[in-house]
Coordinates of C-alpha atoms in Angstrom, one line a residue:
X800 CA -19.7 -32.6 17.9
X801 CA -22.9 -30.6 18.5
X802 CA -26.2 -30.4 16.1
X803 CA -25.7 -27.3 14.1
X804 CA -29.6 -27.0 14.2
X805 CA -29.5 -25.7 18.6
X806 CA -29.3 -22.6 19.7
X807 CA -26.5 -20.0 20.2
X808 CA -26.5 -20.6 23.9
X809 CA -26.8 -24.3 23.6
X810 CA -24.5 -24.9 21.0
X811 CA -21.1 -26.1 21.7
X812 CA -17.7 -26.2 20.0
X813 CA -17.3 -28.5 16.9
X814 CA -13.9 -30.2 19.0
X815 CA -13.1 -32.9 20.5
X816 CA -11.9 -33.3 24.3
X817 CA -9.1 -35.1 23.9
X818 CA -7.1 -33.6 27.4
X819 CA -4.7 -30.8 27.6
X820 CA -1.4 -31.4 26.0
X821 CA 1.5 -29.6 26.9
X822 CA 1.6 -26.0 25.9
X823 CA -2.1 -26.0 24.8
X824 CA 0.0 -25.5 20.8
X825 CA -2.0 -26.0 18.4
X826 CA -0.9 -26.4 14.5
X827 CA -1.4 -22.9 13.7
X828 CA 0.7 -21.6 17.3
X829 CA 3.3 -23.6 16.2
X830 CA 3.6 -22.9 13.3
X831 CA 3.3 -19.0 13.7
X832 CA 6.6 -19.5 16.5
X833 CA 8.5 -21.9 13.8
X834 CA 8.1 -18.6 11.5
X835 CA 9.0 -15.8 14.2
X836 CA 12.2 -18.0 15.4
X837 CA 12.9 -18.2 11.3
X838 CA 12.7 -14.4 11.0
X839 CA 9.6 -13.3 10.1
X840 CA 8.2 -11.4 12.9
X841 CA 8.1 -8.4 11.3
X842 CA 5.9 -9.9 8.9
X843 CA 3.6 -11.3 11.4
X844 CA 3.8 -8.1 13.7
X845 CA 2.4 -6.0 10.3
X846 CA -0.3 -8.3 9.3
X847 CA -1.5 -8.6 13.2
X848 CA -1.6 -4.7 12.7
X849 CA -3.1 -4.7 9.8
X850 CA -5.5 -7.4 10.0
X851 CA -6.6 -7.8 13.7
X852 CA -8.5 -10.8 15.1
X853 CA -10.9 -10.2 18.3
X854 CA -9.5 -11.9 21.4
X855 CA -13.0 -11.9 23.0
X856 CA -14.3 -14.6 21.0
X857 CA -13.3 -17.6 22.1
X858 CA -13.0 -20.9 20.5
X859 CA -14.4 -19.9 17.4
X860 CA -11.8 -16.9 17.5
X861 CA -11.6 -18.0 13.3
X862 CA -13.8 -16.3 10.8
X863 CA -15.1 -17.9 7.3
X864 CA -13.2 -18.1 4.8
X865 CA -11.2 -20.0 1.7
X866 CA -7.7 -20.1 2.0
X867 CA -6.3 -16.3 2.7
X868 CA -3.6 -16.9 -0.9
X869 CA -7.0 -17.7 -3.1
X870 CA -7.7 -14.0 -2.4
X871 CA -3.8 -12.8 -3.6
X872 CA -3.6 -15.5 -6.1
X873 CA -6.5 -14.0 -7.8
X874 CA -5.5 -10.5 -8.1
X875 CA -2.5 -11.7 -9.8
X876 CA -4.3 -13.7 -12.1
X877 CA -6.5 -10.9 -13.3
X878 CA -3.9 -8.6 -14.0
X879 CA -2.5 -8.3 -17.5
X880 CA 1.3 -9.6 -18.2
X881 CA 2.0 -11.2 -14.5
X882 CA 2.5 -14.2 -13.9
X883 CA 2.2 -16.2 -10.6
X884 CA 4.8 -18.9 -8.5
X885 CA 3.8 -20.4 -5.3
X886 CA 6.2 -22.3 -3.3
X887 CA 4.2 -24.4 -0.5
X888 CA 2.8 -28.0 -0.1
X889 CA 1.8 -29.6 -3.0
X890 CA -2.2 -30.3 -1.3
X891 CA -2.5 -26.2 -1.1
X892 CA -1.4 -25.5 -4.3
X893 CA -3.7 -28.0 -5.8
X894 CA -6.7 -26.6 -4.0
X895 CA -5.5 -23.0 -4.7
X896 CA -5.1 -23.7 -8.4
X897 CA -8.1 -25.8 -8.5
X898 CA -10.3 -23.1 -7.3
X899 CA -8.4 -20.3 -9.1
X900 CA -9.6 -21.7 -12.3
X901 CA -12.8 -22.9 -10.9
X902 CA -13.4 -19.0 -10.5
X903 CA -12.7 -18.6 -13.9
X904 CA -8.9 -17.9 -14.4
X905 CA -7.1 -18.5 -17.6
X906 CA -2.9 -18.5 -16.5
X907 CA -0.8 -20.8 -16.1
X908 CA 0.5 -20.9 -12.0
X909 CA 3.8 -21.6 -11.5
X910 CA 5.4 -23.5 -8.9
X911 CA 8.3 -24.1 -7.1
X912 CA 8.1 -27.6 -5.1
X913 CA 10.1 -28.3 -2.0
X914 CA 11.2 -31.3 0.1
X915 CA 12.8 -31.8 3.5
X916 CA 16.2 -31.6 2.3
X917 CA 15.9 -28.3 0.5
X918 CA 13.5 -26.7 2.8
X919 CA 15.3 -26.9 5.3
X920 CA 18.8 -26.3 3.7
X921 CA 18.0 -23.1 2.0
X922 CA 17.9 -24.7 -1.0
X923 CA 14.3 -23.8 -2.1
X924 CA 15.5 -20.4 -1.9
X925 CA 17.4 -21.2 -4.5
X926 CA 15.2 -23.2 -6.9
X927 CA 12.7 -20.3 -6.3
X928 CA 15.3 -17.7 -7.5
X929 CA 16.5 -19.7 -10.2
X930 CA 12.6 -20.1 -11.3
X931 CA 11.7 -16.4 -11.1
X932 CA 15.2 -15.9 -12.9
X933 CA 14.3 -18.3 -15.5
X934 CA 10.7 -16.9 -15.6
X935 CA 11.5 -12.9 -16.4
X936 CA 11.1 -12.4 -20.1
X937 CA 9.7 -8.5 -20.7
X938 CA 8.4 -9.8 -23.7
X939 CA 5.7 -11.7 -21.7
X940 CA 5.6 -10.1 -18.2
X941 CA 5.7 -6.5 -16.5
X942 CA 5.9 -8.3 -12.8
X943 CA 5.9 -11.9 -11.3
X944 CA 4.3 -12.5 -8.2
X945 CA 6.2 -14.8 -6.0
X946 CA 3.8 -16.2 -2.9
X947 CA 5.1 -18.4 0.6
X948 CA 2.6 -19.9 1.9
X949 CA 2.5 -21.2 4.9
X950 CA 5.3 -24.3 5.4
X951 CA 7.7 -21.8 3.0
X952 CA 6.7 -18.5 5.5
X953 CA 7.1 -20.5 8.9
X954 CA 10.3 -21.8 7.6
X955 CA 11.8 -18.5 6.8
X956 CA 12.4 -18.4 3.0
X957 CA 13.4 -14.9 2.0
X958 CA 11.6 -14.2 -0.6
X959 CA 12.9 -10.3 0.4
X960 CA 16.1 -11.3 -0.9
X961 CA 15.1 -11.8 -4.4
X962 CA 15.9 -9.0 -6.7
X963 CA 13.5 -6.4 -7.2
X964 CA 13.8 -6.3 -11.0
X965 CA 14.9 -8.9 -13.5
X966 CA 15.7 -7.9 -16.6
X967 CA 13.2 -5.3 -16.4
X968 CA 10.9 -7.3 -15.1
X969 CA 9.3 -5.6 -11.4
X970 CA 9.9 -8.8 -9.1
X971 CA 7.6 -8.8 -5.6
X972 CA 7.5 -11.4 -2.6
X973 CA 5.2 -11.8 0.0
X974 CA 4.0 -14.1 3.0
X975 CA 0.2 -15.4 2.5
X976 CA 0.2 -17.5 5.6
X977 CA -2.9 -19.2 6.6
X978 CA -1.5 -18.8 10.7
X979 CA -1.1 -15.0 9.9
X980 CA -4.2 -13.7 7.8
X981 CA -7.5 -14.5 8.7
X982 CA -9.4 -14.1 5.3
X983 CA -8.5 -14.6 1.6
X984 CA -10.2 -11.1 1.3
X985 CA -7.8 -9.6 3.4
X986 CA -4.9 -11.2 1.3
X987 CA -5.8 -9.5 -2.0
X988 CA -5.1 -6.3 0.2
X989 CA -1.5 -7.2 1.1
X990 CA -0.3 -7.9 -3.1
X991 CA -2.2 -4.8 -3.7
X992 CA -0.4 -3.0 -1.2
X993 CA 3.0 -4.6 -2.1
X994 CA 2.2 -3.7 -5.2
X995 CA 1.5 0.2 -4.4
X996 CA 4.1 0.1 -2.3
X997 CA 6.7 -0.6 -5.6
X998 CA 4.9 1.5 -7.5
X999 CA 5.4 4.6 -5.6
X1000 CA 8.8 4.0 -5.1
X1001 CA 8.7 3.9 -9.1
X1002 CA 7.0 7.2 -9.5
X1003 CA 9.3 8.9 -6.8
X1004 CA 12.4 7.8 -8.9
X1005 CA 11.1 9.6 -11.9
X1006 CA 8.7 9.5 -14.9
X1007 CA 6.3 6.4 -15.5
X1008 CA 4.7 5.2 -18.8
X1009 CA 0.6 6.3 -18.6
X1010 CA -1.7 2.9 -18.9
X1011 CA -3.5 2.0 -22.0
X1012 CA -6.5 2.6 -20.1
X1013 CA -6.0 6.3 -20.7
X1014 CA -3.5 6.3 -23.4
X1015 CA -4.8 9.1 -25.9
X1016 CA -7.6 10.1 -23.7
X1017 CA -6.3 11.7 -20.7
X1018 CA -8.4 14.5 -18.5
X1019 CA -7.1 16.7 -16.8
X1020 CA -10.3 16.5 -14.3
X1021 CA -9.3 15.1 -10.2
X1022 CA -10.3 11.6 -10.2
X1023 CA -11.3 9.1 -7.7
X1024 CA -9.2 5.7 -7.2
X1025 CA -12.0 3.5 -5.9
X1026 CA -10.8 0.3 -3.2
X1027 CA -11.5 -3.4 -3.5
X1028 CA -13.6 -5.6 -6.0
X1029 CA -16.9 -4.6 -7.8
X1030 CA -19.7 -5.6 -9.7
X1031 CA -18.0 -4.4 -13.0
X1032 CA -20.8 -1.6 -13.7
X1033 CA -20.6 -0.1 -10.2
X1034 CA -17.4 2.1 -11.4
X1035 CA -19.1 3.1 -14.4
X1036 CA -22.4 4.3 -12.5
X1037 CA -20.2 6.1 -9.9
X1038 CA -18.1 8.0 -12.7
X1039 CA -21.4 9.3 -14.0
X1040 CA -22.2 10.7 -11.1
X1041 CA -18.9 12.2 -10.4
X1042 CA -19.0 13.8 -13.9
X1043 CA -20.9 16.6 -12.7
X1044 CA -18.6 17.1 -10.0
X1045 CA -15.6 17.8 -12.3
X1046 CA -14.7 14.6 -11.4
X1047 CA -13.5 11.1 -13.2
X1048 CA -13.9 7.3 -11.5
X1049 CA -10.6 6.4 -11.3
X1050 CA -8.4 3.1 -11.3
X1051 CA -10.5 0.2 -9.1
X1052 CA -7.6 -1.3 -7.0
X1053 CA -6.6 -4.5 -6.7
X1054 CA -5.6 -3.3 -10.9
X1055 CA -5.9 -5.1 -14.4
X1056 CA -3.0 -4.1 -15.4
X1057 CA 0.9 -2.7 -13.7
X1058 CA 0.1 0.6 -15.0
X1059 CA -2.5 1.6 -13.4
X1060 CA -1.1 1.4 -10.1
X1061 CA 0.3 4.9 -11.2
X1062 CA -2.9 6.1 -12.1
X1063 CA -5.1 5.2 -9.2
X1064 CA -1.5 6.9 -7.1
X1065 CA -2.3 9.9 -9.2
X1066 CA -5.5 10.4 -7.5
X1067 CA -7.3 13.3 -6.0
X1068 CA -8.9 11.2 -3.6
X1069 CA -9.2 7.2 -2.8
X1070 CA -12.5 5.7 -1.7
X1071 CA -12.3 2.6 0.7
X1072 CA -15.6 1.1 -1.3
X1073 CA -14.3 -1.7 0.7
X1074 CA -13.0 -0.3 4.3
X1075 CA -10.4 -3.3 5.1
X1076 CA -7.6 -3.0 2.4
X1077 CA -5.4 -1.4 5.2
X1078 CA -1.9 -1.9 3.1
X1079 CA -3.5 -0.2 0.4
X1080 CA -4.8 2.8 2.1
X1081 CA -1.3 3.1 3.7
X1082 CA 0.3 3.2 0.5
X1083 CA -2.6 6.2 -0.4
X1084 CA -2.0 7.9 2.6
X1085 CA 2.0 7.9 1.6
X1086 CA 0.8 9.7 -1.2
X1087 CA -0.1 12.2 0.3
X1088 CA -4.0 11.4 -0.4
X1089 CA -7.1 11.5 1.7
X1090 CA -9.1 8.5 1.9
X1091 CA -12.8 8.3 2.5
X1092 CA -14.9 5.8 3.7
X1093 CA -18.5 4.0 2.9
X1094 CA -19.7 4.3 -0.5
X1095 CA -22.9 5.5 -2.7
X1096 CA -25.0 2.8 -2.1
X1097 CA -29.0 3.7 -1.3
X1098 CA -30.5 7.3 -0.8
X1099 CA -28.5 8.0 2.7
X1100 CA -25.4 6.1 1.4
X1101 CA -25.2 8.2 -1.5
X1102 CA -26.1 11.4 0.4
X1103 CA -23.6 10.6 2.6
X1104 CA -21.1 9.7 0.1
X1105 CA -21.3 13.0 -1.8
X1106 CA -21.4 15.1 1.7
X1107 CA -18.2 13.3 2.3
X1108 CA -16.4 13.8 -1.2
X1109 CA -17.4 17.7 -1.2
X1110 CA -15.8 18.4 1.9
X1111 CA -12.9 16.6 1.1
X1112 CA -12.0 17.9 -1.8
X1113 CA -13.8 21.6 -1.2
X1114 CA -16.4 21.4 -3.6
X1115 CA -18.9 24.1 -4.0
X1116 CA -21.9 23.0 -1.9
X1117 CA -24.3 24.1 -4.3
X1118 CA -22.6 22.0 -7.2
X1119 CA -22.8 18.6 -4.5
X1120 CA -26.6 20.0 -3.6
X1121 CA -27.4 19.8 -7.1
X1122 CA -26.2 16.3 -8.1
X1123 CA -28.0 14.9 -4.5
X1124 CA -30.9 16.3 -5.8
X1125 CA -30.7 14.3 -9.0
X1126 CA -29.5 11.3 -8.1
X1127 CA -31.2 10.7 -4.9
X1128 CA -34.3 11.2 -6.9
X1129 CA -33.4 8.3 -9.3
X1130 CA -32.3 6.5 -6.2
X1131 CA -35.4 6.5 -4.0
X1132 CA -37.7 5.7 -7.3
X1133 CA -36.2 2.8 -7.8
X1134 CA -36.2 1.5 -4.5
X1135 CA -39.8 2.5 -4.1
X1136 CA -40.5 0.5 -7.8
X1137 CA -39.0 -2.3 -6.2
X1138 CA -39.7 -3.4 -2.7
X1139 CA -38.5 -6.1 -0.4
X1140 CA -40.7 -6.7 2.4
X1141 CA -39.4 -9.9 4.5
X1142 CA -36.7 -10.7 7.8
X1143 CA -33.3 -11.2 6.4
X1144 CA -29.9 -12.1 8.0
X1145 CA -26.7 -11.2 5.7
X1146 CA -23.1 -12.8 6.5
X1147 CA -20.4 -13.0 4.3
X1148 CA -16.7 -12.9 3.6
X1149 CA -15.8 -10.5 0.6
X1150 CA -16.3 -7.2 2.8
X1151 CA -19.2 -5.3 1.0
X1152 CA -21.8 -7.3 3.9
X1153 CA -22.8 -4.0 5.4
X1154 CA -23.5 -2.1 2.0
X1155 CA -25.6 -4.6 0.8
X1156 CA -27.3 -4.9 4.0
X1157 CA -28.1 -1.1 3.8
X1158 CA -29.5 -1.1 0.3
X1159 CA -31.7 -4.4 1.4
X1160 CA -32.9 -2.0 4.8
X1161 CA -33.7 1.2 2.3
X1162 CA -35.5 -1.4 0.1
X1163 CA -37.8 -2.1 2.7
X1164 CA -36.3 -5.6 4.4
X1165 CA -36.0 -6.1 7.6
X1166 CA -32.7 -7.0 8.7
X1167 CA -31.9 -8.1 12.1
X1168 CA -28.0 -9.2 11.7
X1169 CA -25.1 -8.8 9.6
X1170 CA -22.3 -10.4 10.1
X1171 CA -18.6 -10.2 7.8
X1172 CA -15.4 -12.1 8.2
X1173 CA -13.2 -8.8 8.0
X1174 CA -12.2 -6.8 11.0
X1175 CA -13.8 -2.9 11.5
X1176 CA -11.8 -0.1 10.6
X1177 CA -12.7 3.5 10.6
X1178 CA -13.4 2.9 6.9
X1179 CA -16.7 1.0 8.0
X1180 CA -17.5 3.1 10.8
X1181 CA -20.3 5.4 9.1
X1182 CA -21.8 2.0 7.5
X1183 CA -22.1 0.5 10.9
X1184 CA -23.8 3.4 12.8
X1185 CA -26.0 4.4 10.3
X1186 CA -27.1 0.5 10.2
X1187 CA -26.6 0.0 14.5
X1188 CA -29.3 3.4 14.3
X1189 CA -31.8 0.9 12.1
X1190 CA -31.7 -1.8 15.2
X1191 CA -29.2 -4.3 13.1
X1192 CA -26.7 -6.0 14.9
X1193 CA -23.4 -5.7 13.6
X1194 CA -20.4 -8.6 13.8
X1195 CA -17.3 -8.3 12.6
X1196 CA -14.8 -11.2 12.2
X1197 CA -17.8 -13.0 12.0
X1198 CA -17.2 -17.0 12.6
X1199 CA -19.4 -19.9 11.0
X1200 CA -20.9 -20.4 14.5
X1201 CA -22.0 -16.9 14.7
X1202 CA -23.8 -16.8 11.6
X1203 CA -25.3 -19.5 12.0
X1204 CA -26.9 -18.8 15.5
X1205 CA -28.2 -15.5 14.0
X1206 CA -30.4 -17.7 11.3
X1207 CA -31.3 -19.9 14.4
X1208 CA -32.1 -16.9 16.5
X1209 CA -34.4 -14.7 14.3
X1210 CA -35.6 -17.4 12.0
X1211 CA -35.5 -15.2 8.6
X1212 CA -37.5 -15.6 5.5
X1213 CA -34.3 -15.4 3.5
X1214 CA -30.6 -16.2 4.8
X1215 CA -28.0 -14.5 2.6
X1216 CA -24.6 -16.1 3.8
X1217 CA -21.6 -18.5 3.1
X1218 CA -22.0 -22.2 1.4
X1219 CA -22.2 -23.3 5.5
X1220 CA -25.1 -20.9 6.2
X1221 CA -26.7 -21.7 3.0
X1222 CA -26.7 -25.3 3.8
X1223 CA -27.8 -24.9 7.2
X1224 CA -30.7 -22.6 6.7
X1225 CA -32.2 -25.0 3.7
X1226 CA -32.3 -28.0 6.0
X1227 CA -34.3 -25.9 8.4
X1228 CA -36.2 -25.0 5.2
X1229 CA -35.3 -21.4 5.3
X1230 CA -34.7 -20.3 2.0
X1231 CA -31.3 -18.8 1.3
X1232 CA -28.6 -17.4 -1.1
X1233 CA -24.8 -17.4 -1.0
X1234 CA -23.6 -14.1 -1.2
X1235 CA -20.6 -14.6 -3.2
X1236 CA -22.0 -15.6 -6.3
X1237 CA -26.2 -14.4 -6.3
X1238 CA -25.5 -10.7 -4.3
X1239 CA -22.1 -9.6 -5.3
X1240 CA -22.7 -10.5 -8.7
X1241 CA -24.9 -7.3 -9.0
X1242 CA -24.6 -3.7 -9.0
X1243 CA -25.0 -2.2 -5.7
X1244 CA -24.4 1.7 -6.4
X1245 CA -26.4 4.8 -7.3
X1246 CA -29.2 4.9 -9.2
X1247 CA -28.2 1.4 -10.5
X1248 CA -27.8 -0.5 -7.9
X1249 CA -30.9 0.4 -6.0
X1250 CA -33.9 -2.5 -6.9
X1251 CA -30.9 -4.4 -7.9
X1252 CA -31.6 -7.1 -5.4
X1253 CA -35.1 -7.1 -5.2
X1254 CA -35.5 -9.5 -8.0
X1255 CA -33.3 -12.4 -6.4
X1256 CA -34.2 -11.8 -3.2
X1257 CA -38.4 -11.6 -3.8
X1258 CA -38.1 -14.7 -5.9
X1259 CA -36.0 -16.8 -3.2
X1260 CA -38.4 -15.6 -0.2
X1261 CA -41.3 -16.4 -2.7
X1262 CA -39.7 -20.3 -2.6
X1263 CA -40.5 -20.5 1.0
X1264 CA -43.8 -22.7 0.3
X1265 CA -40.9 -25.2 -2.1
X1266 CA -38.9 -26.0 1.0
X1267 CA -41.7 -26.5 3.4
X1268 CA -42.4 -29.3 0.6
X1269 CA -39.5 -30.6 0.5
X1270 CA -39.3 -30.7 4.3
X1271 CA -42.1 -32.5 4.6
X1272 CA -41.5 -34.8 2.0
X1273 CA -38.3 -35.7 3.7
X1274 CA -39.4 -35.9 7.1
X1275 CA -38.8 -38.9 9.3
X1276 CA -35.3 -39.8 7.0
X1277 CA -32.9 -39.2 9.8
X1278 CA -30.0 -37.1 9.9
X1279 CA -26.1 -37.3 11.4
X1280 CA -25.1 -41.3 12.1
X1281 CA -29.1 -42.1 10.9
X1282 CA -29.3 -40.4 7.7
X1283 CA -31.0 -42.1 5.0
X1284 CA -33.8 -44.9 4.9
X1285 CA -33.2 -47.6 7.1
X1286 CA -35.1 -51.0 8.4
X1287 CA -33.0 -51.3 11.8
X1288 CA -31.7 -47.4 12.6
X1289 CA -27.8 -47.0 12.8
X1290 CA -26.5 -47.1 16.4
X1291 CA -24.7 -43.9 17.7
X1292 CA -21.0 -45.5 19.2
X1293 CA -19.8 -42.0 20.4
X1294 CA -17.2 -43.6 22.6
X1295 CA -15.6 -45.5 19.1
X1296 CA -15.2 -42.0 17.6
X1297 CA -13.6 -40.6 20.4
X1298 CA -11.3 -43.1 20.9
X1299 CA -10.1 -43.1 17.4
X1300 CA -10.0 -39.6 17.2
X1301 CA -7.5 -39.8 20.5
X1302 CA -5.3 -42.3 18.5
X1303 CA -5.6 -40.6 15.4
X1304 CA -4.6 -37.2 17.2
X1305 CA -1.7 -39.0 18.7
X1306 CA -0.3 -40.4 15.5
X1307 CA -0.7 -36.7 14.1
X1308 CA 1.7 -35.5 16.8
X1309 CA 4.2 -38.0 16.6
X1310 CA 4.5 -37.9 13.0
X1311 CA 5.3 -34.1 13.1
X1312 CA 7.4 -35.0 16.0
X1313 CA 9.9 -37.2 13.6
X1314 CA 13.2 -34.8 12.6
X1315 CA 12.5 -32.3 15.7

């Protein structure tokens, strides 16, 4: 295993060299042929469309992430009256639950267990049927979300053979295969798309009921439907600067509630705030509405933003010129009030890495790298050139390796990244802060969102002086095999842990062998 602490160049892969085997499979490859022999390749062919990987990267081809169904099994558990049913291996839906309610949900997950007999029988099928049968009360549930994951998807259950609607109640399957999408990100995008996708086939059959969110207080102004998850004020700040526009912030998709689907359908236009939810936007698109890209975040974001909406829609130039004016006034007097001055690297897996990195560069910061676990689209294009123009280096499908070797290369006063990264830089007494939890949990556009950050991100350069302490204090401990205090230091016996890693490797393989 190599010492996370070298170099890009020096670093080599976290594997062991155990020999070719036969085929080069591993788990993942066989499990992704297991599904396409059981009938899923259209389902795999879509979501390598949809969600591509880059084959230049080599070994570390596989970008951060939790498991992709914690990012679908979330948007169902926010959403009003829908209930959830996994069918996979007891472990995953464990950790998925585990970490559901960890991140703050309040629903009961429902699950459908399986064993050798009924997988591969076709009775799970069955029990999940009967479950979603037994489950689909109207007085409880507009929909119930029905998730494979992976054994379930590579064995070929058909969830596309349930019945779309059960006693009234809106019935919708997918595949959330770890061997098919690369981030739990990505996965909120394909129930949100399944989702649009059964909503528009509602609003093509006829009239739908309005959702309580505008129930009594509809406007007859265009509205916006804005894409992927945000800092719960950012919708509010960008419907007031709409407003002037003749305008209204529409639904923020993945939805709260069924109903709103139709709404954020109804819109004039949809903004990719974040650029990867590719189902989604297809679903937009089969509208018949335009999509636009980036989002008002910083002076040129905003700017940019605006620019983008007028000539979509055909707004009077004079009317956009006007609210520029104002708001990139607000905009660049906050960002002047609060300045970041300091080297910083930003990685992440939630999508929004290259906005926040643009608001951190308009603050002042210096930011060499940026690196997210989703793919590029066109969506992200106009955030990536405007930042590629400032000297940053821009990585998508970003892997843990990556990141890592960008904190390594330019040595930042703050790392903003994953748990990993955040780990990594501390013990090289870098300060850091995960992304997930201290920079997405603020507001990010307009007026609002600029000198958002400065606060967190001053205060965790200012503890630079803390962790040179702490280094110190520490130093001469020993790390890997030698951690700790010790009167005689551990001896390193590489050649034990290979050789138990061979046997232990072989015993994997014949165990999944057994019934083939």
């Amino acid at each position: 295993m190599s010492d996370p602490g070298t170099s890009k160049a020096e670093r080599t892969p976290d594997t062991l060299e155990l020999g070719t085997t036969e085929g080069g499979c591993a788990s993942g490859d066989t499990m992704r042929d297991a599904a396409r022999k059981a009938g899923k390749s259209d389902v795999l062919d879509r979501y390598a469309a949809d969600y591509p990987v880059d084959p230049k990267k080599g070994p570390h081809d596989q970008p951060q992430s939790m498991c992709p169904a914690f990012g679908s099994l979330r948007v169902g558990l926010r959403m009003k009256r829908t209930a959830t049913v996994l069918s996979g291996s007891a472990c995953c839906v464990y950790g998925l639950t585990f970490t559901s309610h960890f991140y703050g949900a309040r629903r009961t997950v429902g699950y459908v267990p399986f064993s050798s007999e009924t997988l591969v029988t076709g009775k799970l099928f069955e029990d999940i049927k009967e479950a979603v049968e037994d489950l689909a009360d109207p007085e409880h549930y507009d929909a119930i979300v029905v998730t494979n994951l992976c054994v379930p998807t590579a064995s070929g259950v058909p969830l596309r053979l349930l019945k779309k609607q059960i006693n009234g109640v809106r019935i919708i399957g997918i595949d959330v295969p770890g061997f098919g999408i690369p981030t739990h990100a990505e996965a909120k995008d394909v129930l949100a798309g399944a989702m649009l996708q059964y909503a528009r086939a509602e609003v093509d059959a006829g009239p739908v009921a309005a959702p309580d969110s505008v129930r009594g207080k509809a406007s007859d102004r265009p509205s916006v439907a804005l894409l992927g998850e945000m800092f719960p004020a950012d919708p509010m700040v960008i419907g007031q600067m709409l407003e002037p526009l003749g305008l209204s912030a529409g639904p923020v998709v993945p939805t709260r509630e069924w109903r709103e689907l139709y709404a954020a359908l109804d819109c004039s236009v949809a903004a990719a705030i974040h650029p990867f939810y590719t189902a989604s936007i297809r679903e937009f698109q089969a509208a018949g509405r335009p999509v636009i890209g980036s989002a008002p975040v910083g002076a040129d974001g905003t700017a940019a933003w605006l620019d983008s909406l007028g000539d979509t829609l055909g707004l009077k130039a004079d009317t956009v010129g006007q609210v520029k004016d104002t708001m990139l006034g607000a905009i660049r007097g906050a960002l002047a009030a609060k300045p970041i001055a300091g080297r910083i690297t930003v990685s992440g897996y939630e999508g929004s890495e290259l906005l926040v990195a643009r608001l951190l560069v308009e603050s002042g910061a210096d930011v060499p790298y940026v690196g997210s676990a989703c793919p590029r689209t066109k969506w992200s294009d106009a955030d990536r050139e405007w930042l590629e123009a400032k000297g940053v280096r821009v990585n998508f499908r970003a892997s843990l390796e990556e990141d890592i070797a960008a904190v390594e290369e330019f040595r930042p006063d703050l790392a903003i990244g994953t748990t990993p990264v955040v780990q990594h830089a501390k013990a090289k007494a870098i300060p850091a802060l995960y992304f997930t939890n201290l920079i997405s949990a603020r507001p990010l556009m307009g007026p609002a969102g600029a000198g958002s950050l400065a606060e967190v991100v001053n205060a965790a350069i200012g503890n630079k002086g803390r962790f040179d302490a702490m280094r110190d204090f520490f130093e001469g401990v020993g790390d890997g095999h030698a951690t700790g205090v010790w009167e005689d230091t551990p001896v390193d016996r590489p050649k034990f842990r290979k050789k138990y890693a061979a046997l232990n490797e072989a015993a994997r393989k014949a165990a999944e062998a057994v019934g083939t």
